[in-house]
Coordinates of N, CA and C in Angstrom, one line a residue:
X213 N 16.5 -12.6 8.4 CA 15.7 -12.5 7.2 C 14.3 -11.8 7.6
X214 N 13.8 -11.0 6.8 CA 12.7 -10.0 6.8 C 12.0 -11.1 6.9
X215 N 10.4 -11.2 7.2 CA 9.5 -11.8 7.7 C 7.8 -11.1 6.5
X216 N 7.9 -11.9 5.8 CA 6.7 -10.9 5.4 C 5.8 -11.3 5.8
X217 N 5.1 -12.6 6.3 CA 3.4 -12.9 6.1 C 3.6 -11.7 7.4
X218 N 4.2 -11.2 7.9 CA 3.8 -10.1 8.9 C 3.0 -9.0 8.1
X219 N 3.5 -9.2 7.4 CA 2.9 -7.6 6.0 C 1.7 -8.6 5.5
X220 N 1.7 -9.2 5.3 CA 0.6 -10.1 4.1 C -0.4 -10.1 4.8
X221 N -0.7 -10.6 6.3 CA -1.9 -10.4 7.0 C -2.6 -9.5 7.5
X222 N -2.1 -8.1 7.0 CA -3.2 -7.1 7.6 C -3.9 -6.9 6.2
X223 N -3.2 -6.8 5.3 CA -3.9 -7.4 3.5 C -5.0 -8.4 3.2
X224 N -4.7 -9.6 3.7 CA -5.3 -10.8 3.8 C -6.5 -10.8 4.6
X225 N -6.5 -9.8 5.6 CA -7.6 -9.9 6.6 C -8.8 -8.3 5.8
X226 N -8.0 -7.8 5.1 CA -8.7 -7.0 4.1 C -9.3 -7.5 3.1
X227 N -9.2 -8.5 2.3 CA -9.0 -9.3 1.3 C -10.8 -10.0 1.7
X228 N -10.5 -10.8 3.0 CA -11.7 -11.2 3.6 C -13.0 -10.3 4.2
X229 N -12.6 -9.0 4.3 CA -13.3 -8.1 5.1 C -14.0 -8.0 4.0
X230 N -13.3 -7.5 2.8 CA -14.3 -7.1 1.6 C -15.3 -8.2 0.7
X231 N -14.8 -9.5 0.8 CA -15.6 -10.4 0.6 C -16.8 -10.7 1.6
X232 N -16.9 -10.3 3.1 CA -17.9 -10.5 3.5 C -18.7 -9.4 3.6
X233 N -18.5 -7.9 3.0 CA -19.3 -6.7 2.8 C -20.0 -7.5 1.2
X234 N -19.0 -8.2 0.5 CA -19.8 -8.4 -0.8 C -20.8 -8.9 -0.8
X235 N -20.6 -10.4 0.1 CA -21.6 -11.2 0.2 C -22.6 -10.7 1.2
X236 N -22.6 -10.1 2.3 CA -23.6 -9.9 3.1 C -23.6 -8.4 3.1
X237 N -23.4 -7.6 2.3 CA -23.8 -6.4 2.6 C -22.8 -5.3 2.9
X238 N -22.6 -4.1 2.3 CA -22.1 -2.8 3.1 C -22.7 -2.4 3.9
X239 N -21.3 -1.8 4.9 CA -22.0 -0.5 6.0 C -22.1 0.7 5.2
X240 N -23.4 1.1 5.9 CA -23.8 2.3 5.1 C -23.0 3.5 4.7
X241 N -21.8 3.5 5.0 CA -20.6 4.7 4.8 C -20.2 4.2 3.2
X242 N -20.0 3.0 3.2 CA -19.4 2.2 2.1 C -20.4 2.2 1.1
X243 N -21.8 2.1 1.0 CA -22.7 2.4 0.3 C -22.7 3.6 0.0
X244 N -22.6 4.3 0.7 CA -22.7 6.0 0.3 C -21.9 6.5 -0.5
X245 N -20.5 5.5 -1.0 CA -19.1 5.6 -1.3 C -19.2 5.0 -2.8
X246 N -20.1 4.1 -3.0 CA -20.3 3.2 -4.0 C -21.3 4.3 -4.6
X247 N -22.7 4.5 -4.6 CA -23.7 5.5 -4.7 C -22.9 7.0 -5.5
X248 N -22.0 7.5 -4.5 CA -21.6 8.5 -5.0 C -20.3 8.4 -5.9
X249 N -19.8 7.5 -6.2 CA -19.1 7.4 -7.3 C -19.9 6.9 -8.9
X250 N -21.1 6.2 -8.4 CA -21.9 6.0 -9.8 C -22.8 7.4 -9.7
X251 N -22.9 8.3 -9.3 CA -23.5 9.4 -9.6 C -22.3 10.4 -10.0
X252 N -21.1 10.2 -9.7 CA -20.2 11.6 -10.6 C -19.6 10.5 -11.5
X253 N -19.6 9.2 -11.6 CA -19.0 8.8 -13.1 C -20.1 7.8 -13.7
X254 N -21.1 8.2 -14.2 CA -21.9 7.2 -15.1 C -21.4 6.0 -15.8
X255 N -19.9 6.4 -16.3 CA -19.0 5.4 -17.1 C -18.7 4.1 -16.3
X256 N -19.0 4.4 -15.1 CA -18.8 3.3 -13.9 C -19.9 2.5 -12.9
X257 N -20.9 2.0 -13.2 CA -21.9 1.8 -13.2 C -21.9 0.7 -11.5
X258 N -22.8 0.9 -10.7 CA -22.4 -0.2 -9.5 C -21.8 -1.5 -9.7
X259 N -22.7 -2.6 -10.9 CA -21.7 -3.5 -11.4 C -20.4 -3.7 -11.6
X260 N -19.7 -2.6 -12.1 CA -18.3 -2.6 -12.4 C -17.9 -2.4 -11.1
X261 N -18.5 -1.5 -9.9 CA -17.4 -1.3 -8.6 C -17.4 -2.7 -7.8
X262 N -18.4 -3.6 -7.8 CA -19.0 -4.8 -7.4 C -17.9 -5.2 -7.7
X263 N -17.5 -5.4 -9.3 CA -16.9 -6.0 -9.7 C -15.5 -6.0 -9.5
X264 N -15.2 -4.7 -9.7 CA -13.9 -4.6 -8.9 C -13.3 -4.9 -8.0
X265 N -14.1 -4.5 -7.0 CA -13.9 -5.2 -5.3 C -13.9 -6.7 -4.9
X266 N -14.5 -7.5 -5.9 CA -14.3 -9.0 -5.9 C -13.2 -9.0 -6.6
X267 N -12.6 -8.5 -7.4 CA -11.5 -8.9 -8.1 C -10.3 -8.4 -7.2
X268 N -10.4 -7.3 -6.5 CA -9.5 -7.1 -5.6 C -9.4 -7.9 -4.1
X269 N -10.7 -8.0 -3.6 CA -10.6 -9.3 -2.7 C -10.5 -10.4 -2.9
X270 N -10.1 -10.9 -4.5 CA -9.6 -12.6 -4.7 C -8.0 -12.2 -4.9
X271 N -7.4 -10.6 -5.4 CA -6.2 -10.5 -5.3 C -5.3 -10.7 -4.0
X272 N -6.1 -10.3 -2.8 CA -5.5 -9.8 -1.4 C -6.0 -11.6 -0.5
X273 N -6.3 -12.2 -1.4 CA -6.0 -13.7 -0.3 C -4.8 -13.8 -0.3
X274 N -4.5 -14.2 1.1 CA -3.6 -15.1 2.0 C -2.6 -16.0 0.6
X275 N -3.4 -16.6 0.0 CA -2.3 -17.3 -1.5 C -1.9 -16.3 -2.2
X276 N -2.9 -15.9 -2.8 CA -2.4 -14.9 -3.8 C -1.1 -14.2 -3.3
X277 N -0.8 -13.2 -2.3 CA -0.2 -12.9 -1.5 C 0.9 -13.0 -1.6
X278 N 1.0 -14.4 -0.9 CA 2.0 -15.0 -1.0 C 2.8 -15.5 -2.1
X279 N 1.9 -15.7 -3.3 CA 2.6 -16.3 -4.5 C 3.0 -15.2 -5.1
X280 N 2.5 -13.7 -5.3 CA 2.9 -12.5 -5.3 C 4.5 -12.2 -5.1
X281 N 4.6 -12.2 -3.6 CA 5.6 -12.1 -3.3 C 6.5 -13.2 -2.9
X282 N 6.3 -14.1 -2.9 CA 7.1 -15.5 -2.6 C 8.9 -14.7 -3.8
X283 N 8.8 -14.1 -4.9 CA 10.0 -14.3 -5.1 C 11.1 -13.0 -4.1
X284 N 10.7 -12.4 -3.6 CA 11.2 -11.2 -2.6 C 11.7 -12.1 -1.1
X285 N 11.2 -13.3 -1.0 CA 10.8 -13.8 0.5 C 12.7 -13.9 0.9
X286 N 13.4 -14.0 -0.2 CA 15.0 -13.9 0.4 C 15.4 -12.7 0.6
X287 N 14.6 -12.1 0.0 CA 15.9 -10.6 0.2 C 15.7 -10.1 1.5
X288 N 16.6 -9.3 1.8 CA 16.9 -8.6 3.0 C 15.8 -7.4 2.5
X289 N 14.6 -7.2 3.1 CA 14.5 -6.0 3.3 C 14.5 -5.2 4.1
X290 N 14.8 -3.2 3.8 CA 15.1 -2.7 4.9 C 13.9 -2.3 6.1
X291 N 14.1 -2.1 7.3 CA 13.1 -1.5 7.9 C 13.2 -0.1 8.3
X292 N 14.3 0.7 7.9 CA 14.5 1.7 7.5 C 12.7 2.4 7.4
X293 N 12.4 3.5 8.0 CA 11.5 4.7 7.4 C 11.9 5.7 6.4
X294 N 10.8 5.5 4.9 CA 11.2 6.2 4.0 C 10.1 6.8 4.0
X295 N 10.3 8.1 3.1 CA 8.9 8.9 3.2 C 8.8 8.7 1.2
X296 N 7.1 8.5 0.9 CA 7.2 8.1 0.0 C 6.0 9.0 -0.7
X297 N 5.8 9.4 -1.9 CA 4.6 10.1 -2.3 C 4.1 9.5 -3.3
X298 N 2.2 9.4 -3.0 CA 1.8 8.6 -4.0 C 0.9 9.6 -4.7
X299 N 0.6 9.1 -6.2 CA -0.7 10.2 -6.6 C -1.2 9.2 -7.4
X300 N -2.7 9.5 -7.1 CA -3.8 8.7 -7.6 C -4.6 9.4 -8.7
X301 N -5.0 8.3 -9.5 CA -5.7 9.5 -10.7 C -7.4 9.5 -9.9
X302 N -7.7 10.3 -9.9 CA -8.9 10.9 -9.3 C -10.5 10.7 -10.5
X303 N -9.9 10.4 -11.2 CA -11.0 10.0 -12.2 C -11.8 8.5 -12.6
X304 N -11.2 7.7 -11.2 CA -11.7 6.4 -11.3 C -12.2 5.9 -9.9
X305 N -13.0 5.7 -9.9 CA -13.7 5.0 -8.5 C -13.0 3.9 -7.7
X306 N -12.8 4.4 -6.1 CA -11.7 3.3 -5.6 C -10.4 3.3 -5.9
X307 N -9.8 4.1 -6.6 CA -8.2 4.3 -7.1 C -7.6 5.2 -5.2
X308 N -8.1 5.7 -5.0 CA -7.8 6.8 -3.9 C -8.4 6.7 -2.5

């Protein structure tokens, strides 16, 4: 049987990373990232990316996670390499 919390904890340790830039601070690369997405979209104000990013680091806990995918945890998945193409809409902060 496939194994996911193998997959869930590089998520989960993301999940945490971004809650302790929330609470204590960005590195200045990450501020510069925040900064210049409220300067090319006014519609998105720091607040909202704040906001965002807490709502995505309470998504990427360890529970969450798992209760996510808890219904997948039987299936066989493959480990097969597939090549996969994603496109992001470019008109939203953090989408990309």
């Amino acid at each position: 049987m496939y194994n996911l919390s193998k997959n869930i904890f590089p998520f989960s340790e993301l999940g945490k990373r971004l809650n302790k830039y929330i609470n204590s601070g960005f590195p200045d690369l990450f501020e510069e990232a925040i900064q210049m997405s409220v300067s090319n979209n006014p519609w998105f104000p720091r607040e909202n990316i704040i906001y965002s990013l807490k709502a995505i680091a309470s998504s990427l806990s360890k529970d969450n996670l798992e209760k996510w995918l808890s219904p997948y945890s039987d299936k066989a998945l493959s480990t097969a390499s597939k090549k996969v193409a994603v496109i992001m809409a470019g008109n939203i902060p953090l989408v990309g």
